[in-house]
Coordinates of N, CA and C in Angstrom, one line a residue:
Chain A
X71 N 108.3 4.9 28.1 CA 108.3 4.7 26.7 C 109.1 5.7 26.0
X72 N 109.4 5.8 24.7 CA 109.9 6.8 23.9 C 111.3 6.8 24.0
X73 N 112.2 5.4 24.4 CA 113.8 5.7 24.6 C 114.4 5.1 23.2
X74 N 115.3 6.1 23.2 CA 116.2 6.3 22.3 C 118.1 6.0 22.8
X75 N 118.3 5.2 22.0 CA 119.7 4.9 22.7 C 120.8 5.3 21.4
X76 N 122.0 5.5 21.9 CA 123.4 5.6 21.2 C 124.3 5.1 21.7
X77 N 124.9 4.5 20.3 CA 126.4 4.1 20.7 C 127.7 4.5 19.6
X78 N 128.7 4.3 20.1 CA 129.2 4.4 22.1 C 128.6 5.7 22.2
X79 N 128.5 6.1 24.1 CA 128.9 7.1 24.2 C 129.5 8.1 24.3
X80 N 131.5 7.8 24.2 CA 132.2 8.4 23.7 C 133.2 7.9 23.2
X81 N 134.0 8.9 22.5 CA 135.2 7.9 21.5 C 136.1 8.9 20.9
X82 N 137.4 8.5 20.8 CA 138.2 8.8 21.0 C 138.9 8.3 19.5
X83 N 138.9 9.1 18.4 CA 140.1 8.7 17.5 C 141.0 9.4 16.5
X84 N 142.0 8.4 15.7 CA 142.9 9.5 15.4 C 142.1 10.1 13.8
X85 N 143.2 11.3 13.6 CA 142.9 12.0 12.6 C 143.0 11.2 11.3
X86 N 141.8 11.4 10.4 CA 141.7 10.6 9.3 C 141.3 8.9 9.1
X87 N 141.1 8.8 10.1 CA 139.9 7.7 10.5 C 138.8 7.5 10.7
X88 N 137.6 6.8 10.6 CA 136.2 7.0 10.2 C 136.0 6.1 11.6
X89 N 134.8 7.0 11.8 CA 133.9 6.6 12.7 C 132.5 6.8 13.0
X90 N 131.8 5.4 13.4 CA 130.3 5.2 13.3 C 129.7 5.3 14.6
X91 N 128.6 5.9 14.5 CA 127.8 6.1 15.6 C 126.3 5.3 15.4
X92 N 125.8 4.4 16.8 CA 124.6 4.1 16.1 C 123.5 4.7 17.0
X93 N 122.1 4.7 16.9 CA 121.2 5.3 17.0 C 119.9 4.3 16.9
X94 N 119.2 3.8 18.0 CA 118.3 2.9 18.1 C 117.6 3.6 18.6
X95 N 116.0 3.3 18.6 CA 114.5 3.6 19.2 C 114.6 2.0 19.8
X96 N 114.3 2.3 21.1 CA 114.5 0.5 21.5 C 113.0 0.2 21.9
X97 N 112.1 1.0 22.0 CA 110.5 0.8 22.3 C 109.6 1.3 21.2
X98 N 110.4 1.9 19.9 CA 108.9 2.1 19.2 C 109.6 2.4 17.5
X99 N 108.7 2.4 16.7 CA 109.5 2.5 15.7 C 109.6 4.0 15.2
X100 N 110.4 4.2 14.7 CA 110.9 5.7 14.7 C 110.3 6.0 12.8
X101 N 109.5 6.6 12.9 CA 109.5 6.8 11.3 C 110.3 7.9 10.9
X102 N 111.2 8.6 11.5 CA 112.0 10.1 11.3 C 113.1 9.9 12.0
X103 N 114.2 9.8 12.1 CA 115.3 10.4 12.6 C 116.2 11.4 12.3
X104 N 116.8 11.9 13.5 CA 117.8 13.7 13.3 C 118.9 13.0 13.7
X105 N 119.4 13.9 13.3 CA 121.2 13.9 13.6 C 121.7 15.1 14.3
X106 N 121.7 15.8 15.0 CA 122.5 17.0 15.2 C 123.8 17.1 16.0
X107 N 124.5 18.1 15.8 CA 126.1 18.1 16.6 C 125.7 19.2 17.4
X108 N 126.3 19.3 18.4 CA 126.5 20.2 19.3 C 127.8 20.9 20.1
X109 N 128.3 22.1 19.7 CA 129.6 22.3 20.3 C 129.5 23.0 21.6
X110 N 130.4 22.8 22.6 CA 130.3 23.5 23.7 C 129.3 24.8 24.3
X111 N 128.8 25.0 24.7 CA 128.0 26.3 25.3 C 127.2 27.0 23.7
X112 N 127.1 26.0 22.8 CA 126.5 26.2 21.9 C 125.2 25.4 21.7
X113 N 124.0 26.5 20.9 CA 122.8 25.5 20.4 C 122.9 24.6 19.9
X114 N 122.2 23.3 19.8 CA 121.7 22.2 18.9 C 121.6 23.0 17.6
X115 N 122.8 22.0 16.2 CA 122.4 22.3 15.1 C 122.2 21.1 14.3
X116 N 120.8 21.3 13.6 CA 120.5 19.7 12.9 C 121.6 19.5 11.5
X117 N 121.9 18.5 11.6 CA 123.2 18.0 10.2 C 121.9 17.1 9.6
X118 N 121.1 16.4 9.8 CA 119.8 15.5 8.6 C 119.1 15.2 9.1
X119 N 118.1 14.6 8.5 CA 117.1 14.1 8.8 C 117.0 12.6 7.8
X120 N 116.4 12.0 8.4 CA 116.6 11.0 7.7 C 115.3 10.1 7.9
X121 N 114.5 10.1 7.2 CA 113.7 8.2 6.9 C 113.9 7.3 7.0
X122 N 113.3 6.0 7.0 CA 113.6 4.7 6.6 C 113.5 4.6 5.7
X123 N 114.8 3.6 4.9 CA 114.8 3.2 3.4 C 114.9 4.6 2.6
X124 N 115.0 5.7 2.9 CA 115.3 6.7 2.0 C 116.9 7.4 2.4
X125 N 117.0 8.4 1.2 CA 118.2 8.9 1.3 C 117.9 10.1 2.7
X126 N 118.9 10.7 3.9 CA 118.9 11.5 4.0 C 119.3 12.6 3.9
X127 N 118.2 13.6 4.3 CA 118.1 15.3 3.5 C 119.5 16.1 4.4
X128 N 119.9 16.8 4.3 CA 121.5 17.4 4.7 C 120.7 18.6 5.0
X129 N 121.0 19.2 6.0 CA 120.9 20.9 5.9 C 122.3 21.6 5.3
X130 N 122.0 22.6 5.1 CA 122.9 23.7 4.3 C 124.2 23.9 4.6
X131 N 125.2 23.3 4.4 CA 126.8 23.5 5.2 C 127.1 22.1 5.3
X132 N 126.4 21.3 5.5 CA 126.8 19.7 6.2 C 126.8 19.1 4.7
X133 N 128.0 18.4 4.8 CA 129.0 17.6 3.7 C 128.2 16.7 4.3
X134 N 127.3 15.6 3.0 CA 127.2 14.7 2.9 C 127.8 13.5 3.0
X135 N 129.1 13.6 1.8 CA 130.0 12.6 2.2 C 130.7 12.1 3.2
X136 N 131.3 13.8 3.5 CA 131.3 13.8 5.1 C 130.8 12.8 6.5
X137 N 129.4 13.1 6.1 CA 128.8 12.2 7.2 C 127.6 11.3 6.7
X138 N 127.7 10.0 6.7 CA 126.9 9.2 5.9 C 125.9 9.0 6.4
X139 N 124.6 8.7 6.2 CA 123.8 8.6 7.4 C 122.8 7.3 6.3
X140 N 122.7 6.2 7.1 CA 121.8 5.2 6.9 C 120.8 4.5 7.8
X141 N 119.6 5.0 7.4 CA 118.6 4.8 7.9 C 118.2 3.0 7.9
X142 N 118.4 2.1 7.8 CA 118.2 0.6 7.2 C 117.5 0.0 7.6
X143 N 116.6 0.6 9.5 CA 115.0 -0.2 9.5 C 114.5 1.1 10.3
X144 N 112.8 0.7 10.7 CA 112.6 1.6 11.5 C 112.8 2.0 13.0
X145 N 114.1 1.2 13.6 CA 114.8 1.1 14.6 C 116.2 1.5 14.7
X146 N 116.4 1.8 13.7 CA 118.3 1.8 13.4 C 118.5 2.9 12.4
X147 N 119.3 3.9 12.6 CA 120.5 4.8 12.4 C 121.5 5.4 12.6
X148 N 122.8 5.1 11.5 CA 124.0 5.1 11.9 C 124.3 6.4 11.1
X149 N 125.7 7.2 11.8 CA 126.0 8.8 11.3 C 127.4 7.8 11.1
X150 N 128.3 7.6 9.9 CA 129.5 7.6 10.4 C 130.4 9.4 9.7
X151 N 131.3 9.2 10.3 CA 132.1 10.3 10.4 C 133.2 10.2 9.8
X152 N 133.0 10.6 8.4 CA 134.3 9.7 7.6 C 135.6 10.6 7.4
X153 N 136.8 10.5 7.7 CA 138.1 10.9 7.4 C 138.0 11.9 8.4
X154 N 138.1 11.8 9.5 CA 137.4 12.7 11.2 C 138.8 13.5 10.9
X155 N 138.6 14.6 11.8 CA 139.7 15.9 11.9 C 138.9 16.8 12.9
X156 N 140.6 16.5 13.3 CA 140.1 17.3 14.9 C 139.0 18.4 15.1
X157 N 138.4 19.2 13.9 CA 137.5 20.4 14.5 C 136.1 19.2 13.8
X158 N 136.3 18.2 13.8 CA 134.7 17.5 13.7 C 134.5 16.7 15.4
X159 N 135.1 16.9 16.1 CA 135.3 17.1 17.5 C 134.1 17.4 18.0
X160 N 133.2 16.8 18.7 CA 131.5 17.4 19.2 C 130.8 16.3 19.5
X161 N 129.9 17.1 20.4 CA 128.7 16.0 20.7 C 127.6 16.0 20.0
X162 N 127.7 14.5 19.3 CA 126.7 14.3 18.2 C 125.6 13.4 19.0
X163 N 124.6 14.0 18.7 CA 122.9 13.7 19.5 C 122.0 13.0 18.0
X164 N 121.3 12.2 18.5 CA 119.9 11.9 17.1 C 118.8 11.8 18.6
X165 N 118.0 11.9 17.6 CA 116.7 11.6 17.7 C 115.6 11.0 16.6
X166 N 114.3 10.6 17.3 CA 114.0 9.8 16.7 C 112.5 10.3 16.9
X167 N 111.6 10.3 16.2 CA 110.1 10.9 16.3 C 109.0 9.9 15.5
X168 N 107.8 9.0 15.8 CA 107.3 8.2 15.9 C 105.9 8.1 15.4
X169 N 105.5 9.8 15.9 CA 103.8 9.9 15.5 C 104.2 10.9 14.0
X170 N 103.4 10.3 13.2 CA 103.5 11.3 12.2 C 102.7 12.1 12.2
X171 N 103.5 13.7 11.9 CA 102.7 15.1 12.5 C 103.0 15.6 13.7
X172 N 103.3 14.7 14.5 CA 103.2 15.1 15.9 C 104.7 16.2 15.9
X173 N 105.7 15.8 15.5 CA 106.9 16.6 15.7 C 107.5 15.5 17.5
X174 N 106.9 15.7 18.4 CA 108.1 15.4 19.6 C 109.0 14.4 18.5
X175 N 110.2 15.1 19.4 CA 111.3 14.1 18.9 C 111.8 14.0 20.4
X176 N 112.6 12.5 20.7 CA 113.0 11.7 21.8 C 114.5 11.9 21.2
X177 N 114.9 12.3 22.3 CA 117.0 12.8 22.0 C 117.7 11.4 22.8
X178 N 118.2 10.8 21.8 CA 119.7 9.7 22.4 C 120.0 10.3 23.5
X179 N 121.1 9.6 24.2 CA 121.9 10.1 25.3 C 123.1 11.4 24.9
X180 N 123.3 11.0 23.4 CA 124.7 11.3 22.7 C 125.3 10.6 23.0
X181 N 126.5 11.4 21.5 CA 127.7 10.7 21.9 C 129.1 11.5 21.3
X182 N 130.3 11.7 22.3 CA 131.2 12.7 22.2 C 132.0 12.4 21.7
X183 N 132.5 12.7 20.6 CA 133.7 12.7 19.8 C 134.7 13.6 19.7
X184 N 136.2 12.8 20.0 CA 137.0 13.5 19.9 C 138.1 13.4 19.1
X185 N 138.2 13.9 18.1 CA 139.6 13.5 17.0 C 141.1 14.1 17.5
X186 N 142.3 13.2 17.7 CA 143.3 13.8 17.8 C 144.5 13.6 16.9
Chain B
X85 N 113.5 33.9 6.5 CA 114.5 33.6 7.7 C 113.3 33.3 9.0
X86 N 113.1 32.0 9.1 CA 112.2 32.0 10.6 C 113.1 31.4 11.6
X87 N 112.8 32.5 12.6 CA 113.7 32.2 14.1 C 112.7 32.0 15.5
X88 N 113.4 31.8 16.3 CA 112.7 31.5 17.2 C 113.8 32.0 18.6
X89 N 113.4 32.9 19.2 CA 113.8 33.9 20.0 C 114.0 33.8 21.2
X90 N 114.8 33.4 21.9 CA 114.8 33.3 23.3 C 116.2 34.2 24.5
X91 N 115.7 34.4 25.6 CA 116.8 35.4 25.8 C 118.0 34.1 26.6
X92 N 119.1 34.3 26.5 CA 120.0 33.5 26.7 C 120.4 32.9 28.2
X93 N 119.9 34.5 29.1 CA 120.1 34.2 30.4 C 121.6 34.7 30.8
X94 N 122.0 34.2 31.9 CA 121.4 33.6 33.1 C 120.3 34.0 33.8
X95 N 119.0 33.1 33.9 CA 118.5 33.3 34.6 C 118.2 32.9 35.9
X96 N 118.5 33.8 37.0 CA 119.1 33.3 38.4 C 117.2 33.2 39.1
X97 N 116.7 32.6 39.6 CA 115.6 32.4 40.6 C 115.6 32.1 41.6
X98 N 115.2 32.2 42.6 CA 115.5 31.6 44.0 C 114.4 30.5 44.3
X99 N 115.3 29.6 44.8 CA 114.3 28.4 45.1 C 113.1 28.4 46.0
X100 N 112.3 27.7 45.0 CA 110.5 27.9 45.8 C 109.7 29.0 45.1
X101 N 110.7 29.4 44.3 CA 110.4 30.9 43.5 C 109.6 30.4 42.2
X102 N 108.9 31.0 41.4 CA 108.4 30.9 39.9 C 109.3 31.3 39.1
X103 N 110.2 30.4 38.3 CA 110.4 30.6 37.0 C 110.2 30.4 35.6
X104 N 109.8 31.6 34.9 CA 109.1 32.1 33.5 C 109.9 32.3 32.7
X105 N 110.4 31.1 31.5 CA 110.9 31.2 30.5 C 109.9 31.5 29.2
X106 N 110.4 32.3 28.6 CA 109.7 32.9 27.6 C 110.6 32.5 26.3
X107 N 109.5 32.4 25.0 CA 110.0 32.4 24.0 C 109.6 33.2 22.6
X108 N 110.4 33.4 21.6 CA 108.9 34.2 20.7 C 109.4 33.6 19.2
X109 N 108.5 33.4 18.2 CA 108.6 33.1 17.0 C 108.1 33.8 16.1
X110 N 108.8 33.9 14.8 CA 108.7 34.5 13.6 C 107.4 34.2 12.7
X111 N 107.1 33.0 12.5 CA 106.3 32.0 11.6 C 104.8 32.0 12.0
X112 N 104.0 32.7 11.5 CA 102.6 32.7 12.6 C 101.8 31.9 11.8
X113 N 102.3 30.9 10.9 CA 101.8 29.6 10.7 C 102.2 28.0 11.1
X114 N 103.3 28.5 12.2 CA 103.4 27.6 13.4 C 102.1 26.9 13.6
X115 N 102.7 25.7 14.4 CA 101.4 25.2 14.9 C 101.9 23.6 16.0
X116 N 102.8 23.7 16.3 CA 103.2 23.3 17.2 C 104.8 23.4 18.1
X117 N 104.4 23.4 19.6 CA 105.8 24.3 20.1 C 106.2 23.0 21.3
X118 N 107.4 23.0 21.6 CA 108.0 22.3 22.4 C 109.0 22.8 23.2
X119 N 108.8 22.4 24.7 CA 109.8 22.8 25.4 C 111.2 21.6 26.1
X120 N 112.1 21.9 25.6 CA 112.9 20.7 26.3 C 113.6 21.2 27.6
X121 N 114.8 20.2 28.3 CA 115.7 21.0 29.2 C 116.8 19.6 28.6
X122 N 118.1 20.7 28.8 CA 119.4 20.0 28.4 C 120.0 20.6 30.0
X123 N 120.6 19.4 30.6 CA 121.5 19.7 31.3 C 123.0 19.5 30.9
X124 N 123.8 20.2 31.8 CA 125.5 20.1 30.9 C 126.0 19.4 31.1
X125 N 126.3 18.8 29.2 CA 126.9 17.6 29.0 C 125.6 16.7 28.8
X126 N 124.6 16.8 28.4 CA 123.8 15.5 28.6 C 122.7 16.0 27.2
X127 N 121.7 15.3 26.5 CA 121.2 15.7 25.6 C 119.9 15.7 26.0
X128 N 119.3 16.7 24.9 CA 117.6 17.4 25.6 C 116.7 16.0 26.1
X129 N 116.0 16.7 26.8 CA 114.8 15.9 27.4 C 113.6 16.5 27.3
X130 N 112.5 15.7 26.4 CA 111.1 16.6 26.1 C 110.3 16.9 27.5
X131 N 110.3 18.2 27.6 CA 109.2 18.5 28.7 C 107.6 18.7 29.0
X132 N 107.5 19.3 27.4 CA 106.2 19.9 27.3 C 106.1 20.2 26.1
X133 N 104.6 19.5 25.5 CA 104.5 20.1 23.9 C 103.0 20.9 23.9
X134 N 102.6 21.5 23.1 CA 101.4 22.5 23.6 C 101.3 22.9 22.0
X135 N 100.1 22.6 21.7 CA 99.6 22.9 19.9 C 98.3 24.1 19.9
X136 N 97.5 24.0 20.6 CA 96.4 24.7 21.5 C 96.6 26.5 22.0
X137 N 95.9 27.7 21.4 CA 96.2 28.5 22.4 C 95.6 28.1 24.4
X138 N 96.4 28.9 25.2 CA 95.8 29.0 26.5 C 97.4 27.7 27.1
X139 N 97.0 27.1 28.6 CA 98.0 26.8 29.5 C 97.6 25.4 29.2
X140 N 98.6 24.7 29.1 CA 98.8 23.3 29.5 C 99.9 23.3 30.8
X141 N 99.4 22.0 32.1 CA 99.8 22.1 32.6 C 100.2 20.4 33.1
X142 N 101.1 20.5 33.7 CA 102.1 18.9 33.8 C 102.5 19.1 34.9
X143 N 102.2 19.1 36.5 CA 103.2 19.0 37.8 C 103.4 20.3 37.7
X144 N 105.1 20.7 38.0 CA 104.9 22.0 38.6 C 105.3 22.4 37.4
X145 N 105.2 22.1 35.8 CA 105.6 22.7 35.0 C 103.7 23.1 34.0
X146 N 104.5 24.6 33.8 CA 102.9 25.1 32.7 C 103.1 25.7 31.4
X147 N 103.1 25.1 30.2 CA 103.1 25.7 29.6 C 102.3 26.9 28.9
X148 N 102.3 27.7 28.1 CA 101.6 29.3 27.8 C 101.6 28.8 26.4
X149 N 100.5 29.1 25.6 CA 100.7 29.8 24.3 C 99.8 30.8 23.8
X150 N 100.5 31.9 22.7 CA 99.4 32.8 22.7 C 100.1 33.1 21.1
X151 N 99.4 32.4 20.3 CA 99.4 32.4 19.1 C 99.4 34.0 18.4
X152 N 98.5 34.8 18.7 CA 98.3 36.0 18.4 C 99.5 37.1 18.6
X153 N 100.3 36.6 19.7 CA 101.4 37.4 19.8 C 102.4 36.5 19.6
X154 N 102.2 35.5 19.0 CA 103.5 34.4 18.8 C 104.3 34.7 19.6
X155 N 104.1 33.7 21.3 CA 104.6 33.8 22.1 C 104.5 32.6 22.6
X156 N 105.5 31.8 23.0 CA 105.1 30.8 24.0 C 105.9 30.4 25.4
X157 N 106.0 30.4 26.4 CA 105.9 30.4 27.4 C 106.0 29.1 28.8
X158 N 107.4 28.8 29.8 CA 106.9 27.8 30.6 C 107.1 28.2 31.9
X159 N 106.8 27.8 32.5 CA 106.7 28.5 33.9 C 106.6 27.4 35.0
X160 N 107.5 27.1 35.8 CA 108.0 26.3 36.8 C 108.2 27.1 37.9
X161 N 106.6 25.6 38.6 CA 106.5 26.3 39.9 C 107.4 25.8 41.2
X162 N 107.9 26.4 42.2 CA 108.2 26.0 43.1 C 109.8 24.9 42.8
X163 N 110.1 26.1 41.9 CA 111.7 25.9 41.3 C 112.8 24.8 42.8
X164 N 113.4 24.3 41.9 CA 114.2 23.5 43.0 C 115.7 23.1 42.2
X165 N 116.8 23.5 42.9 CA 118.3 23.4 42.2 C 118.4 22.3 41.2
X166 N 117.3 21.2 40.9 CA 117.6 20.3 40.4 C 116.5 20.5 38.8
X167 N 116.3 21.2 38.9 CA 116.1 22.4 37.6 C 116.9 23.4 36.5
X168 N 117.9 23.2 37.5 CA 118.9 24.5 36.9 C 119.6 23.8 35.3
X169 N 119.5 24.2 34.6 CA 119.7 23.6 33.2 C 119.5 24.4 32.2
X170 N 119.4 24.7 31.3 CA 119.3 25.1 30.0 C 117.9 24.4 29.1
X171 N 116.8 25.3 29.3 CA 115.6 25.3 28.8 C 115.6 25.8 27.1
X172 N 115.3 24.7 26.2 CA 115.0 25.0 24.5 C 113.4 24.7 24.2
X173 N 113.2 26.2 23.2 CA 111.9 26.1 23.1 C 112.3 25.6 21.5
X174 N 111.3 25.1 20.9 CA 111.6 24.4 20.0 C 110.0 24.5 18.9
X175 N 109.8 24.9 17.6 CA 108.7 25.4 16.9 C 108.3 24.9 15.9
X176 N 107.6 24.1 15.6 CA 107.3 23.4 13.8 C 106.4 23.9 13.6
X177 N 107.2 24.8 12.2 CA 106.7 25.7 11.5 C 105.5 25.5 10.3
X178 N 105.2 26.1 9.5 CA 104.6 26.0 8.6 C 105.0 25.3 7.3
X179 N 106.3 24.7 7.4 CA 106.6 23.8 6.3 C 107.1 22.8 7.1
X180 N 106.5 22.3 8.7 CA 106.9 21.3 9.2 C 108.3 21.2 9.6
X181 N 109.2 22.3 9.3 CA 110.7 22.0 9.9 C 110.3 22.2 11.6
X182 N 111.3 21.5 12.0 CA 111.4 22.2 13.5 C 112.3 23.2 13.7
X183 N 112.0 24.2 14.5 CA 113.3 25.6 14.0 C 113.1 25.5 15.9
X184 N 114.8 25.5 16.4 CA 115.0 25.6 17.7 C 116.0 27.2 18.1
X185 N 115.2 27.2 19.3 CA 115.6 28.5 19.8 C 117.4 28.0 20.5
X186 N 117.9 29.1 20.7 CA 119.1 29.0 21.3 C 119.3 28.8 22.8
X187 N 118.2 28.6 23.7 CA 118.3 28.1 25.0 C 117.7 29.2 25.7
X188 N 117.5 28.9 27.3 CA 117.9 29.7 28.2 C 118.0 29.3 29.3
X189 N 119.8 29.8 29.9 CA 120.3 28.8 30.9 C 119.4 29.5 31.9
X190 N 118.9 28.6 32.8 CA 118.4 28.7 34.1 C 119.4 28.3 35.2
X191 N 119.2 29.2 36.7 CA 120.0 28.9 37.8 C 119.1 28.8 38.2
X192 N 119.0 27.7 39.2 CA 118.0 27.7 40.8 C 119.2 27.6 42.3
X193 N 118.8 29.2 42.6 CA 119.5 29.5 44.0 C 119.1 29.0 45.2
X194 N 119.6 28.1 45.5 CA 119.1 27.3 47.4 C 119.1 28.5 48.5

């Protein structure tokens, strides 16, 4: 139980072109999902959090517009990556957490992006 | 500023050996801790959550907590190369954020 899937998992595009990533709980409904990027030999850093049907919350440095995030059931969210450039290049992970309170969160496979 | 402390490693163990990853936290109104492993290139996988002082224990994996010294703790027994990964302790704090520690790579030597 507890899987979480993404798509694609990797992708390749050019500079200043937008690109969407999706984010499914395929066995349970996710009342919370995260977003975070991850750069090479670097920690996990969260970019939002997000609810269903609500807006989601940004941490401190992460351009909203930047990256849109739509929560639209409690199965599905999408990060797109709008007007990409090469240093937004990384492996972007979500997760998705179920019990309320509990905190576990269940991490996607990811998925690696590369702008050139 | 709450952090959550972990030493980075490498930590080399020899297989069949006990390896003890340690963590420590700021927030001693924490109240729930999680341990994941990321291997390279791949994204975390939950190992162990532990809300309770004292050991929870899962196979050959145990985790520690000891709230009083805001410490928490996993310990894999009978280590095996297919271990070797990068261990995140991970902490929801007292306003519910999750605040994650920076890793600690593990090696298991054959």
């Amino acid at each position: 139980g507890a899987v979480v899937s993404q798509h694609p998992s990797w992708v390749i595009c050019k500079s200043g072109t937008s690109v969407k990533i999706e984010c499914r709980s395929l066995d349970f409904q996710a009342t919370t999902m995260f977003w975070y990027r991850q750069f090479p030999k670097q920690s996990l850093m969260l970019m939002a959090t997000s609810n269903e049907g609500s807006k989601a919350t940004y941490e401190q440095g992460v351009e909203k517009d930047k990256f849109l995030i739509n929560h639209a059931s409690l199965t599905l969210s999408t990060l797109t990556v709008t007007s990409a450039h090469p240093e937004d290049s990384s492996f972007y992970i979500c997760s998705a957490s179920f019990l309320a309170g509990s905190y576990e969160q269940y991490f996607g496979p990811g998925t690696r992006l590369t702008v050139t | 500023q709450k952090e959550v402390e972990q030493n980075s490693g490498p930590l080399s163990v020899p297989e069949g050996a006990i390896a003890s990853l340690n963590c420590t936290y700021s927030d001693r109104g924490s109240q729930s801790f999680f341990w994941y492993r990321q291997y390279s290139g791949k994204s975390p996988e939950l190992i162990m959550s532990i809300y309770s002082n004292g050991d929870k224990e899962d196979g050959r994996f145990t985790a520690q907590l000891n709230k009083a010294s805001q410490y928490v703790s996993l310990l894999i027994r009978d280590s095996q190369p297919s271990d070797s990964a990068t261990y995140l302790c991970a902490v929801r704090d007292s306003n519910y954020q999750l605040i994650w520690g920076a890793g600690t790579k593990l090696i298991i030597k054959p």
